[in-house]
mmCIF file of C-alpha atoms and ligand atoms in Angstrom:
data_model
loop_
_atom_site.group_PDB
_atom_site.id
_atom_site.type_symbol
_atom_site.label_atom_id
_atom_site.label_comp_id
_atom_site.label_asym_id
_atom_site.label_seq_id
_atom_site.Cartn_x
_atom_site.Cartn_y
_atom_site.Cartn_z
ATOM 1 C CA UNK A 1 0.000 0.000 0.000
ATOM 2 C CA UNK A 2 3.008 2.285 0.363
ATOM 3 C CA UNK A 3 3.396 2.122 -3.403
ATOM 4 C CA UNK A 4 -0.136 3.525 -3.537
ATOM 5 C CA UNK A 5 0.941 6.402 -1.277
ATOM 6 C CA UNK A 6 -0.513 5.179 1.982
ATOM 7 C CA UNK A 7 1.774 5.330 4.988
ATOM 8 C CA UNK A 8 0.700 1.981 6.333
ATOM 9 C CA UNK A 9 -1.927 -0.720 6.026
ATOM 10 C CA UNK A 10 -4.108 0.725 8.790
ATOM 11 C CA UNK A 11 -4.352 4.065 6.955
ATOM 12 C CA UNK A 12 -5.148 2.217 3.752
ATOM 13 C CA UNK A 13 -8.042 0.356 5.379
ATOM 14 C CA UNK A 14 -9.385 3.568 6.946
ATOM 15 C CA UNK A 15 -9.368 5.265 3.551
ATOM 16 C CA UNK A 16 -12.568 3.309 2.709
ATOM 17 C CA UNK A 17 -14.291 5.924 4.899
ATOM 18 C CA UNK A 18 -12.640 8.873 3.182
ATOM 19 C CA UNK A 19 -10.861 9.587 6.457
ATOM 20 C CA UNK A 20 -7.283 9.747 7.687
ATOM 21 C CA UNK A 21 -5.961 7.373 10.319
ATOM 22 C CA UNK A 22 -5.927 10.207 12.854
ATOM 23 C CA UNK A 23 -9.535 11.086 12.098
ATOM 24 C CA UNK A 24 -10.627 7.476 12.552
ATOM 25 C CA UNK A 25 -8.774 7.151 15.845
ATOM 26 C CA UNK A 26 -10.361 10.380 17.057
ATOM 27 C CA UNK A 27 -13.853 9.197 16.048
ATOM 28 C CA UNK A 28 -13.317 5.895 17.844
ATOM 29 C CA UNK A 29 -12.165 7.662 21.021
ATOM 30 C CA UNK A 30 -15.126 10.020 20.859
ATOM 31 C CA UNK A 31 -17.630 7.181 20.595
ATOM 32 C CA UNK A 32 -16.043 5.333 23.506
ATOM 33 C CA UNK A 33 -16.129 8.520 25.550
ATOM 34 C CA UNK A 34 -19.836 8.964 24.730
ATOM 35 C CA UNK A 35 -20.874 5.516 25.877
ATOM 36 C CA UNK A 36 -18.341 5.279 28.729
ATOM 37 C CA UNK A 37 -20.706 6.262 31.590
ATOM 38 C CA UNK A 38 -23.005 3.403 30.552
ATOM 39 C CA UNK A 39 -20.126 0.973 30.032
ATOM 40 C CA UNK A 40 -18.792 1.861 33.472
ATOM 41 C CA UNK A 41 -22.130 0.962 35.064
ATOM 42 C CA UNK A 42 -22.227 -2.327 33.127
ATOM 43 C CA UNK A 43 -18.677 -3.106 34.229
ATOM 44 C CA UNK A 44 -19.509 -2.518 37.887
ATOM 45 C CA UNK A 45 -22.719 -4.503 37.564
ATOM 46 C CA UNK A 46 -20.888 -7.440 35.953
ATOM 47 C CA UNK A 47 -18.114 -7.468 38.583
ATOM 48 C CA UNK A 48 -20.582 -7.726 41.432
ATOM 49 C CA UNK A 49 -23.003 -10.124 39.783
ATOM 50 C CA UNK A 50 -20.293 -12.486 38.605
ATOM 51 C CA UNK A 51 -18.529 -12.396 41.976
ATOM 52 C CA UNK A 52 -21.791 -13.521 43.572
ATOM 53 C CA UNK A 53 -22.243 -16.211 40.934
ATOM 54 C CA UNK A 54 -18.741 -17.597 41.419
ATOM 55 C CA UNK A 55 -18.740 -16.970 45.199
ATOM 56 C CA UNK A 56 -15.589 -14.870 45.019
ATOM 57 C CA UNK A 57 -14.565 -11.469 46.293
ATOM 58 C CA UNK A 58 -15.481 -8.617 44.013
ATOM 59 C CA UNK A 59 -12.424 -8.046 41.822
ATOM 60 C CA UNK A 60 -11.168 -4.653 40.704
ATOM 61 C CA UNK A 61 -11.063 -5.683 37.083
ATOM 62 C CA UNK A 62 -13.118 -8.366 35.364
ATOM 63 C CA UNK A 63 -11.258 -11.665 35.088
ATOM 64 C CA UNK A 64 -11.425 -12.705 31.428
ATOM 65 C CA UNK A 65 -12.386 -16.275 32.345
ATOM 66 C CA UNK A 66 -15.480 -15.155 34.242
ATOM 67 C CA UNK A 67 -17.029 -13.746 31.101
ATOM 68 C CA UNK A 68 -19.200 -15.767 28.731
ATOM 69 C CA UNK A 69 -17.135 -14.845 25.658
ATOM 70 C CA UNK A 70 -13.416 -15.476 25.400
ATOM 71 C CA UNK A 71 -12.625 -11.966 24.175
ATOM 72 C CA UNK A 72 -15.122 -10.289 26.477
ATOM 73 C CA UNK A 73 -16.774 -8.732 23.413
ATOM 74 C CA UNK A 74 -20.305 -9.793 24.344
ATOM 75 C CA UNK A 75 -21.467 -10.525 27.863
ATOM 76 C CA UNK A 76 -25.126 -10.961 27.038
ATOM 77 C CA UNK A 77 -25.422 -14.616 27.964
ATOM 78 C CA UNK A 78 -24.794 -13.527 31.576
ATOM 79 C CA UNK A 79 -28.470 -12.627 31.624
ATOM 80 C CA UNK A 80 -31.406 -14.930 31.055
ATOM 81 C CA UNK A 81 -34.754 -13.314 30.467
ATOM 82 C CA UNK A 82 -37.659 -15.270 31.846
ATOM 83 C CA UNK A 83 -40.322 -15.946 29.243
ATOM 84 C CA UNK A 84 -37.893 -15.707 26.310
ATOM 85 C CA UNK A 85 -35.934 -18.936 26.124
ATOM 86 C CA UNK A 86 -34.942 -18.713 22.480
ATOM 87 C CA UNK A 87 -32.274 -21.407 22.690
ATOM 88 C CA UNK A 88 -34.820 -24.011 23.722
ATOM 89 C CA UNK A 89 -37.359 -22.960 21.098
ATOM 90 C CA UNK A 90 -34.872 -22.706 18.235
ATOM 91 C CA UNK A 91 -33.337 -26.066 18.996
ATOM 92 C CA UNK A 92 -36.652 -27.658 18.072
ATOM 93 C CA UNK A 93 -36.842 -25.695 14.816
ATOM 94 C CA UNK A 94 -33.547 -26.931 13.388
ATOM 95 C CA UNK A 95 -30.810 -25.023 11.522
ATOM 96 C CA UNK A 96 -32.503 -24.814 8.099
ATOM 97 C CA UNK A 97 -35.450 -23.050 9.659
ATOM 98 C CA UNK A 98 -33.191 -20.256 10.952
ATOM 99 C CA UNK A 99 -31.877 -19.441 7.496
ATOM 100 C CA UNK A 100 -35.300 -19.672 5.841
ATOM 101 C CA UNK A 101 -36.845 -17.529 8.570
ATOM 102 C CA UNK A 102 -34.216 -14.799 8.220
ATOM 103 C CA UNK A 103 -34.811 -14.790 4.447
ATOM 104 C CA UNK A 104 -38.558 -14.574 5.040
ATOM 105 C CA UNK A 105 -38.068 -11.517 7.237
ATOM 106 C CA UNK A 106 -36.236 -9.681 4.434
ATOM 107 C CA UNK A 107 -38.749 -10.878 1.830
ATOM 108 C CA UNK A 108 -41.641 -9.669 4.001
ATOM 109 C CA UNK A 109 -40.188 -6.172 3.717
ATOM 110 C CA UNK A 110 -40.054 -6.308 -0.070
ATOM 111 C CA UNK A 111 -36.623 -7.819 -0.724
ATOM 112 C CA UNK A 112 -36.262 -10.556 -3.371
ATOM 113 C CA UNK A 113 -36.088 -14.211 -2.370
ATOM 114 C CA UNK A 114 -32.495 -15.481 -2.335
ATOM 115 C CA UNK A 115 -31.355 -17.076 -5.605
ATOM 116 C CA UNK A 116 -31.334 -20.877 -5.602
ATOM 117 C CA UNK A 117 -27.573 -20.696 -6.225
ATOM 118 C CA UNK A 118 -27.192 -19.188 -2.738
ATOM 119 C CA UNK A 119 -28.486 -22.422 -1.246
ATOM 120 C CA UNK A 120 -26.629 -24.639 -3.695
ATOM 121 C CA UNK A 121 -23.235 -22.996 -3.338
ATOM 122 C CA UNK A 122 -23.088 -21.789 0.255
ATOM 123 C CA UNK A 123 -21.785 -23.792 3.191
ATOM 124 C CA UNK A 124 -24.355 -23.009 5.856
ATOM 125 C CA UNK A 125 -24.146 -25.797 8.434
ATOM 126 C CA UNK A 126 -21.494 -27.472 10.570
ATOM 127 C CA UNK A 127 -19.516 -30.210 8.861
ATOM 128 C CA UNK A 128 -20.549 -33.774 9.597
ATOM 129 C CA UNK A 129 -18.157 -35.495 11.984
ATOM 130 C CA UNK A 130 -16.839 -37.831 9.294
ATOM 131 C CA UNK A 131 -15.779 -34.946 7.016
ATOM 132 C CA UNK A 132 -12.162 -35.272 5.881
ATOM 133 C CA UNK A 133 -11.528 -31.525 5.898
ATOM 134 C CA UNK A 134 -11.896 -28.671 8.360
ATOM 135 C CA UNK A 135 -13.954 -25.572 8.070
ATOM 136 C CA UNK A 136 -13.636 -22.057 9.429
ATOM 137 C CA UNK A 137 -16.710 -21.675 11.628
ATOM 138 C CA UNK A 138 -16.579 -17.883 11.783
ATOM 139 C CA UNK A 139 -19.511 -16.613 9.729
ATOM 140 C CA UNK A 140 -18.872 -14.681 6.522
ATOM 141 C CA UNK A 141 -20.691 -13.625 3.351
ATOM 142 C CA UNK A 142 -19.270 -13.337 -0.140
ATOM 143 C CA UNK A 143 -20.089 -11.531 -3.372
ATOM 144 C CA UNK A 144 -18.222 -13.915 -5.635
ATOM 145 C CA UNK A 145 -18.511 -12.171 -9.011
ATOM 146 C CA UNK A 146 -19.970 -8.755 -8.131
ATOM 147 C CA UNK A 147 -23.099 -10.053 -9.890
ATOM 148 C CA UNK A 148 -25.646 -12.671 -8.824
ATOM 149 C CA UNK A 149 -23.317 -15.222 -7.255
ATOM 150 C CA UNK A 150 -23.748 -14.592 -3.527
ATOM 151 C CA UNK A 151 -22.738 -17.118 -0.874
ATOM 152 C CA UNK A 152 -22.279 -17.475 2.837
ATOM 153 C CA UNK A 153 -20.075 -19.590 5.048
ATOM 154 C CA UNK A 154 -21.684 -20.346 8.384
ATOM 155 C CA UNK A 155 -22.104 -23.211 10.805
ATOM 156 C CA UNK A 156 -25.672 -22.470 11.724
ATOM 157 C CA UNK A 157 -26.697 -24.260 14.865
ATOM 158 C CA UNK A 158 -30.224 -23.744 16.133
ATOM 159 C CA UNK A 159 -29.650 -21.312 18.989
ATOM 160 C CA UNK A 160 -30.112 -17.610 19.714
ATOM 161 C CA UNK A 161 -26.568 -16.636 18.742
ATOM 162 C CA UNK A 162 -26.856 -18.155 15.276
ATOM 163 C CA UNK A 163 -30.346 -16.732 14.892
ATOM 164 C CA UNK A 164 -28.786 -13.273 15.205
ATOM 165 C CA UNK A 165 -25.759 -14.191 13.072
ATOM 166 C CA UNK A 166 -27.951 -15.553 10.275
ATOM 167 C CA UNK A 167 -29.731 -12.212 10.062
ATOM 168 C CA UNK A 168 -26.324 -10.506 10.102
ATOM 169 C CA UNK A 169 -24.941 -12.538 7.184
ATOM 170 C CA UNK A 170 -28.101 -12.152 5.129
ATOM 171 C CA UNK A 171 -27.699 -8.407 5.639
ATOM 172 C CA UNK A 172 -24.442 -8.643 3.682
ATOM 173 C CA UNK A 173 -26.109 -10.832 1.056
ATOM 174 C CA UNK A 174 -29.014 -8.423 0.567
ATOM 175 C CA UNK A 175 -26.596 -5.492 0.382
ATOM 176 C CA UNK A 176 -24.775 -7.352 -2.450
ATOM 177 C CA UNK A 177 -28.038 -8.049 -4.225
ATOM 178 C CA UNK A 178 -29.321 -4.489 -3.900
ATOM 179 C CA UNK A 179 -26.246 -2.733 -5.259
ATOM 180 C CA UNK A 180 -25.960 -5.157 -8.120
ATOM 181 C CA UNK A 181 -27.891 -2.880 -10.454
ATOM 182 C CA UNK A 182 -27.095 -0.911 -13.617
ATOM 183 C CA UNK A 183 -26.674 2.376 -11.717
ATOM 184 C CA UNK A 184 -23.788 1.028 -9.666
ATOM 185 C CA UNK A 185 -20.593 0.255 -11.584
ATOM 186 C CA UNK A 186 -18.756 -2.864 -10.368
ATOM 187 C CA UNK A 187 -16.016 -0.808 -8.716
ATOM 188 C CA UNK A 188 -18.595 0.873 -6.480
ATOM 189 C CA UNK A 189 -20.400 -2.349 -5.543
ATOM 190 C CA UNK A 190 -19.533 -2.059 -1.881
ATOM 191 C CA UNK A 191 -21.120 -0.600 1.203
ATOM 192 C CA UNK A 192 -21.462 3.158 1.673
ATOM 193 C CA UNK A 193 -18.621 2.252 3.978
ATOM 194 C CA UNK A 194 -17.778 -1.098 5.561
ATOM 195 C CA UNK A 195 -19.643 -0.193 8.756
ATOM 196 C CA UNK A 196 -22.891 0.185 6.809
ATOM 197 C CA UNK A 197 -22.269 -3.287 5.417
ATOM 198 C CA UNK A 198 -21.861 -4.691 8.920
ATOM 199 C CA UNK A 199 -24.776 -2.697 10.317
ATOM 200 C CA UNK A 200 -27.722 -3.727 8.130
ATOM 201 C CA UNK A 201 -27.882 -7.375 9.129
ATOM 202 C CA UNK A 202 -27.170 -6.621 12.777
ATOM 203 C CA UNK A 203 -30.005 -4.134 12.737
ATOM 204 C CA UNK A 204 -32.322 -6.829 11.360
ATOM 205 C CA UNK A 205 -30.949 -9.196 14.007
ATOM 206 C CA UNK A 206 -31.799 -6.717 16.738
ATOM 207 C CA UNK A 207 -35.274 -6.212 15.303
ATOM 208 C CA UNK A 208 -35.765 -9.969 15.039
ATOM 209 C CA UNK A 209 -35.095 -10.318 18.765
ATOM 210 C CA UNK A 210 -37.643 -7.798 19.928
ATOM 211 C CA UNK A 211 -40.720 -9.036 21.714
ATOM 212 C CA UNK A 212 -43.478 -7.949 19.299
ATOM 213 C CA UNK A 213 -41.559 -9.602 16.453
ATOM 214 C CA UNK A 214 -41.058 -12.825 18.420
ATOM 215 C CA UNK A 215 -44.742 -12.826 19.363
ATOM 216 C CA UNK A 216 -45.757 -12.240 15.754
ATOM 217 C CA UNK A 217 -43.638 -15.191 14.722
ATOM 218 C CA UNK A 218 -45.058 -17.392 17.456
ATOM 219 C CA UNK A 219 -41.647 -17.936 19.022
ATOM 220 C CA UNK A 220 -42.970 -16.682 22.340
ATOM 221 C CA UNK A 221 -46.522 -16.687 23.638
ATOM 222 C CA UNK A 222 -48.598 -13.634 22.842
ATOM 223 C CA UNK A 223 -48.743 -11.343 25.876
ATOM 224 C CA UNK A 224 -46.191 -13.347 27.873
ATOM 225 C CA UNK A 225 -44.928 -11.333 30.845
ATOM 226 C CA UNK A 226 -41.274 -10.393 30.451
ATOM 227 C CA UNK A 227 -38.995 -8.062 32.345
ATOM 228 C CA UNK A 228 -38.230 -5.362 29.769
ATOM 229 C CA UNK A 229 -35.295 -4.039 31.761
ATOM 230 C CA UNK A 230 -33.614 -7.435 31.629
ATOM 231 C CA UNK A 231 -34.122 -7.468 27.870
ATOM 232 C CA UNK A 232 -32.498 -4.050 27.583
ATOM 233 C CA UNK A 233 -29.674 -5.134 29.861
ATOM 234 C CA UNK A 234 -29.071 -8.216 27.721
ATOM 235 C CA UNK A 235 -28.908 -6.063 24.583
ATOM 236 C CA UNK A 236 -26.519 -3.580 26.204
ATOM 237 C CA UNK A 237 -24.247 -6.396 27.354
ATOM 238 C CA UNK A 238 -23.762 -7.069 23.668
ATOM 239 C CA UNK A 239 -24.046 -3.757 21.850
ATOM 240 C CA UNK A 240 -22.572 -1.354 24.386
ATOM 241 C CA UNK A 241 -19.906 -3.813 25.461
ATOM 242 C CA UNK A 242 -18.670 -4.131 21.871
ATOM 243 C CA UNK A 243 -17.715 -0.429 21.766
ATOM 244 C CA UNK A 244 -14.577 -0.343 23.971
ATOM 245 C CA UNK A 245 -13.603 -3.688 22.470
ATOM 246 C CA UNK A 246 -14.086 -2.702 18.831
ATOM 247 C CA UNK A 247 -13.144 0.962 18.875
ATOM 248 C CA UNK A 248 -10.639 0.554 21.704
ATOM 249 C CA UNK A 249 -8.739 -2.722 22.095
ATOM 250 C CA UNK A 250 -8.904 -4.046 18.533
ATOM 251 C CA UNK A 251 -8.446 -0.682 16.835
ATOM 252 C CA UNK A 252 -5.604 0.452 19.073
ATOM 253 C CA UNK A 253 -3.810 -2.874 18.799
ATOM 254 C CA UNK A 254 -3.932 -2.924 15.026
ATOM 255 C CA UNK A 255 -3.000 0.732 14.816
ATOM 256 C CA UNK A 256 0.099 -0.027 16.918
ATOM 257 C CA UNK A 257 0.842 -3.091 14.865
ATOM 258 C CA UNK A 258 0.537 -1.558 11.407
ATOM 259 C CA UNK A 259 1.158 2.157 11.833
ATOM 260 C CA UNK A 260 3.455 2.283 14.850
ATOM 261 C CA UNK A 261 5.596 -0.819 14.286
ATOM 262 C CA UNK A 262 4.771 -2.498 17.588
ATOM 263 C CA UNK A 263 7.841 -4.652 18.386
ATOM 264 C CA UNK A 264 7.152 -8.353 18.197
ATOM 265 C CA UNK A 265 8.310 -8.969 21.769
ATOM 266 C CA UNK A 266 5.583 -6.648 23.077
ATOM 267 C CA UNK A 267 2.490 -8.021 21.374
ATOM 268 C CA UNK A 268 0.990 -9.637 24.439
ATOM 269 C CA UNK A 269 1.988 -6.843 26.801
ATOM 270 C CA UNK A 270 0.289 -4.328 24.546
ATOM 271 C CA UNK A 271 -2.787 -6.527 24.116
ATOM 272 C CA UNK A 272 -3.432 -6.887 27.843
ATOM 273 C CA UNK A 273 -2.642 -3.234 28.540
ATOM 274 C CA UNK A 274 -5.378 -2.314 26.073
ATOM 275 C CA UNK A 275 -7.776 -4.923 27.479
ATOM 276 C CA UNK A 276 -7.377 -3.376 30.913
ATOM 277 C CA UNK A 277 -7.532 0.214 29.763
ATOM 278 C CA UNK A 278 -10.585 -0.045 27.506
ATOM 279 C CA UNK A 279 -12.522 -3.069 28.765
ATOM 280 C CA UNK A 280 -11.406 -3.273 32.392
ATOM 281 C CA UNK A 281 -10.588 -6.951 31.782
ATOM 282 C CA UNK A 282 -7.538 -8.808 33.117
ATOM 283 C CA UNK A 283 -6.169 -12.261 32.216
ATOM 284 C CA UNK A 284 -6.665 -15.233 34.560
ATOM 285 C CA UNK A 285 -2.904 -15.589 34.985
ATOM 286 C CA UNK A 286 0.178 -13.778 33.717
ATOM 287 C CA UNK A 287 0.294 -13.985 29.913
ATOM 288 C CA UNK A 288 3.872 -13.633 28.718
ATOM 289 C CA UNK A 289 5.305 -13.034 25.272
ATOM 290 C CA UNK A 290 5.410 -16.777 24.607
ATOM 291 C CA UNK A 291 1.730 -16.258 23.760
ATOM 292 C CA UNK A 292 0.058 -14.019 21.223
ATOM 293 C CA UNK A 293 -3.463 -13.755 22.559
ATOM 294 C CA UNK A 294 -4.498 -11.152 19.999
ATOM 295 C CA UNK A 295 -4.062 -13.707 17.242
ATOM 296 C CA UNK A 296 -6.829 -15.834 18.761
ATOM 297 C CA UNK A 297 -9.267 -13.331 17.258
ATOM 298 C CA UNK A 298 -10.050 -14.240 13.689
ATOM 299 C CA UNK A 299 -10.006 -10.639 12.457
ATOM 300 C CA UNK A 300 -6.460 -10.107 13.732
ATOM 301 C CA UNK A 301 -5.141 -12.914 11.574
ATOM 302 C CA UNK A 302 -7.671 -12.974 8.758
ATOM 303 C CA UNK A 303 -9.356 -9.571 8.320
ATOM 304 C CA UNK A 304 -6.738 -7.036 9.302
ATOM 305 C CA UNK A 305 -7.040 -3.416 10.404
ATOM 306 C CA UNK A 306 -10.771 -2.972 10.014
ATOM 307 C CA UNK A 307 -12.409 -4.057 13.250
ATOM 308 C CA UNK A 308 -13.682 -0.544 14.031
ATOM 309 C CA UNK A 309 -16.224 -1.433 11.314
ATOM 310 C CA UNK A 310 -18.199 -3.368 13.925
ATOM 311 C CA UNK A 311 -18.325 -0.713 16.611
ATOM 312 C CA UNK A 312 -19.141 2.001 14.074
ATOM 313 C CA UNK A 313 -21.796 -0.278 12.602
ATOM 314 C CA UNK A 314 -23.398 -0.624 16.019
ATOM 315 C CA UNK A 315 -23.677 3.135 16.348
ATOM 316 C CA UNK A 316 -25.063 3.470 12.817
ATOM 317 C CA UNK A 317 -27.569 0.672 13.221
ATOM 318 C CA UNK A 318 -29.181 2.425 16.177
ATOM 319 C CA UNK A 319 -29.426 5.593 14.098
ATOM 320 C CA UNK A 320 -31.190 3.667 11.322
ATOM 321 C CA UNK A 321 -33.277 1.583 13.717
ATOM 322 C CA UNK A 322 -34.535 4.533 15.780
ATOM 323 C CA UNK A 323 -35.345 6.338 12.553
ATOM 324 C CA UNK A 324 -37.408 3.413 11.229
ATOM 325 C CA UNK A 325 -39.136 2.899 14.576
ATOM 326 C CA UNK A 326 -39.993 6.513 15.236
ATOM 327 C CA UNK A 327 -40.600 7.940 11.780
ATOM 328 C CA UNK A 328 -41.802 4.998 9.723
ATOM 329 C CA UNK A 329 -43.370 2.431 12.044
ATOM 330 C CA UNK A 330 -44.333 4.856 14.828
ATOM 331 C CA UNK A 331 -43.338 2.201 17.328
ATOM 332 C CA UNK A 332 -41.215 2.209 20.464
ATOM 333 C CA UNK A 333 -37.627 1.517 19.249
ATOM 334 C CA UNK A 334 -37.303 -1.028 22.076
ATOM 335 C CA UNK A 335 -40.362 -2.968 20.949
ATOM 336 C CA UNK A 336 -40.720 -2.971 17.183
ATOM 337 C CA UNK A 337 -42.041 -5.351 14.622
ATOM 338 C CA UNK A 338 -40.645 -4.607 11.162
ATOM 339 C CA UNK A 339 -42.132 -7.809 9.713
ATOM 340 C CA UNK A 340 -44.083 -7.061 6.549
ATOM 341 C CA UNK A 341 -43.282 -3.352 6.549
ATOM 342 C CA UNK A 342 -42.715 -2.430 2.906
ATOM 343 C CA UNK A 343 -42.059 1.136 3.968
ATOM 344 C CA UNK A 344 -39.206 0.144 6.254
ATOM 345 C CA UNK A 345 -37.978 -2.095 3.434
ATOM 346 C CA UNK A 346 -38.000 0.775 0.967
ATOM 347 C CA UNK A 347 -36.083 2.935 3.403
ATOM 348 C CA UNK A 348 -33.356 0.307 3.713
ATOM 349 C CA UNK A 349 -33.353 -0.454 -0.005
ATOM 350 C CA UNK A 350 -32.856 3.244 -0.684
ATOM 351 C CA UNK A 351 -29.590 3.045 1.243
ATOM 352 C CA UNK A 352 -28.435 -0.378 0.067
ATOM 353 C CA UNK A 353 -29.114 0.084 -3.638
ATOM 354 C CA UNK A 354 -26.718 3.055 -3.777
ATOM 355 C CA UNK A 355 -23.709 0.917 -2.870
ATOM 356 C CA UNK A 356 -20.685 3.171 -2.619
ATOM 357 C CA UNK A 357 -21.853 5.703 -5.208
ATOM 358 C CA UNK A 358 -22.549 8.342 -2.574
ATOM 359 C CA UNK A 359 -20.388 9.595 0.286
ATOM 360 C CA UNK A 360 -21.578 7.804 3.439
ATOM 361 C CA UNK A 361 -21.788 11.052 5.405
ATOM 362 C CA UNK A 362 -24.147 12.508 2.804
ATOM 363 C CA UNK A 363 -26.175 9.283 2.697
ATOM 364 C CA UNK A 364 -26.512 9.312 6.467
ATOM 365 C CA UNK A 365 -27.567 12.941 6.539
ATOM 366 C CA UNK A 366 -30.090 12.457 3.733
ATOM 367 C CA UNK A 367 -31.655 9.433 5.364
ATOM 368 C CA UNK A 368 -31.629 10.287 9.053
ATOM 369 C CA UNK A 369 -30.806 13.995 9.170
ATOM 370 C CA UNK A 370 -27.883 13.107 11.414
ATOM 371 C CA UNK A 371 -24.101 12.849 11.467
ATOM 372 C CA UNK A 372 -22.633 9.599 12.804
ATOM 373 C CA UNK A 373 -23.082 9.714 16.574
ATOM 374 C CA UNK A 374 -23.767 7.561 19.629
ATOM 375 C CA UNK A 375 -26.799 9.675 20.524
ATOM 376 C CA UNK A 376 -29.367 7.241 19.097
ATOM 377 C CA UNK A 377 -27.753 4.343 20.913
ATOM 378 C CA UNK A 378 -27.678 6.237 24.201
ATOM 379 C CA UNK A 379 -31.291 7.232 23.767
ATOM 380 C CA UNK A 380 -32.236 3.600 23.212
ATOM 381 C CA UNK A 381 -30.512 2.553 26.436
ATOM 382 C CA UNK A 382 -31.547 5.583 28.475
ATOM 383 C CA UNK A 383 -33.911 3.674 30.825
ATOM 384 C CA UNK A 384 -31.133 1.191 31.548
ATOM 385 C CA UNK A 385 -28.788 3.861 32.877
ATOM 386 C CA UNK A 386 -31.007 4.745 35.819
ATOM 387 C CA UNK A 387 -31.744 1.066 36.482
ATOM 388 C CA UNK A 388 -28.020 0.285 36.639
ATOM 389 C CA UNK A 389 -27.312 3.274 38.847
ATOM 390 C CA UNK A 390 -29.882 1.921 41.293
ATOM 391 C CA UNK A 391 -28.475 -1.605 41.139
ATOM 392 C CA UNK A 392 -24.966 -0.269 41.643
ATOM 393 C CA UNK A 393 -25.902 1.942 44.587
ATOM 394 C CA UNK A 394 -23.177 1.512 47.218
ATOM 395 C CA UNK A 395 -20.980 -0.486 44.853
ATOM 396 C CA UNK A 396 -17.495 0.717 44.023
ATOM 397 C CA UNK A 397 -16.703 1.742 40.436
ATOM 398 C CA UNK A 398 -13.155 0.825 39.508
ATOM 399 C CA UNK A 399 -13.148 2.333 36.036
ATOM 400 C CA UNK A 400 -12.388 6.027 35.890
ATOM 401 C CA UNK A 401 -14.498 8.580 34.111
ATOM 402 C CA UNK A 402 -12.582 7.809 30.935
ATOM 403 C CA UNK A 403 -10.470 4.839 29.764
ATOM 404 C CA UNK A 404 -7.214 4.848 31.764
HETATM 405 O O1 LIG B 501 -17.167 -11.065 12.514
HETATM 406 C C1 LIG B 501 -18.354 -10.785 12.619
HETATM 407 C C2 LIG B 501 -19.313 -11.247 11.541
HETATM 408 C C3 LIG B 501 -18.531 -11.346 10.257
HETATM 409 S S1 LIG B 501 -19.465 -11.050 8.850
HETATM 410 C C4 LIG B 501 -19.910 -12.576 11.925
HETATM 411 N N1 LIG B 501 -18.792 -10.086 13.698
HETATM 412 C C5 LIG B 501 -17.874 -9.553 14.707
HETATM 413 C C6 LIG B 501 -17.195 -10.618 15.532
HETATM 414 O O2 LIG B 501 -17.647 -11.775 15.509
HETATM 415 O O3 LIG B 501 -16.223 -10.319 16.222
HETATM 416 C C7 LIG B 501 -20.176 -9.696 13.943
HETATM 417 C C8 LIG B 501 -20.147 -9.002 15.268
HETATM 418 C C9 LIG B 501 -18.727 -8.672 15.569
HETATM 419 ZN ZN1 LIG B 502 -20.450 -9.085 8.933
#
C-alpha cells in the first residue's frame, strides 16, 4: 500500500471511509467517551453479579475467564430473560429453519427471495463429523462475481446466537443483491462504507429479537410477561460492550501493529494493557510473550485493520433503527415489529441500492438527518442507565471517568 501512497496498512483500510488514520482514531475515542458512563455501570454490575455467581470477592477488574465470551466482546449470555428462552425454542426448529426464517423476514419487507444458487453454493451448516476436511466456523458472506453469485459460510446451529448471526450474514447478502444494479458500476459495488455493510444485518438481528416480532412469529406466547429491563440489559451487554472492544482494544492494537511498528516482543503486553484500559478486563494468569493472545481473534489474523467497522456499525444501526421505529413504524424503538413493513424495506433499499456511489456522510444525513453519533444508541438505552445506577448503589466503580 506504500506504493499507492498510503503510509501503512491501517491508513489504507481507513481510507474506505474517506478519512485519515488520525480522524478514525479520534472518532473511535469520541464514541467510547460517549458511551463510557453506561459501560462503566455495566462493568460494575458485571463485577458484582459475577462475583456472587462464582462466590468470590469482588475483583477490581473483570477476570477474562469469568465472562461468557473469550474476548469479552459480548457478555449478554450472563443474563437470562424469563419468558424468552430462544435457545430451547430454536433447537426444536432446526438449523434450516433459521436461514429460511431470516430470508422470510427480508422478503416480508419487499426484498427478493435469495437465488437458488445461494443455497446450492453456500456452506451453511457445521460439517458432519466424518468430514475429511476442516472448516472455518466464523460466519462470513461473499459476493463472488460482483453479480448474482452470492454465498455465505456459516455453521448455523439452532440457537439464539446463530439466529442473530444468520440475520447478520443475510444483511451482507441483501446489500450485495441491492447494489448489483445498472446504476452502480462494479467498482462501487460495496457498502457506503464497511460499517454500513456490517450494520444492516445486525439491525435486522436486533429487530428480530424484539418481543413484538417474536410474538408475531409465534416464538414466544402472545402477551407473555417479560422483564423489559432485563431485555435491555441483555442487549446492552452485547451492543454497548462491543464499543470499547471494537473501537478501543482491537483498533488500538492494530494501529500499533501496522502504523506504529509495535515490536514483536511486546504483542501480548500491549494486548493486555489495552484490554485493561478499555474493557477493564484482566487475564486469569500472567500472559507472557510466549503467547500471542491477539491472534486468537479471527479478524487479527484474517481480516486485518478494520475491526472498528463493527463498533461504528453498532452506532449506525441504532441511528437507522430509531429512525425506522420513530418515523416509519411509529413504534417504540425497544419494541418494534418490522415484519411485513414495505415502507421500512423501501427505506433500507434506498440506502443499500446506492452501494458506494454516494459519500456515506451525505447518505446518512439524507436518510436520518444526522451525522454519525452515539446519541441514538444512548437514547435507546436511556432507561437502563437509571436502572443500573440503582443496582450499583453503594458499589465501588473501579473504572475512571474515561479509559485509563
Ligand atoms: O465477525 C463478525 C461477523 C462477520 S461477517 C460474523 N462479527 C464480529 C465478531 O464476531 O467479532 C459480527 C459481530 C462482531
Ligand atoms: Zn459481517
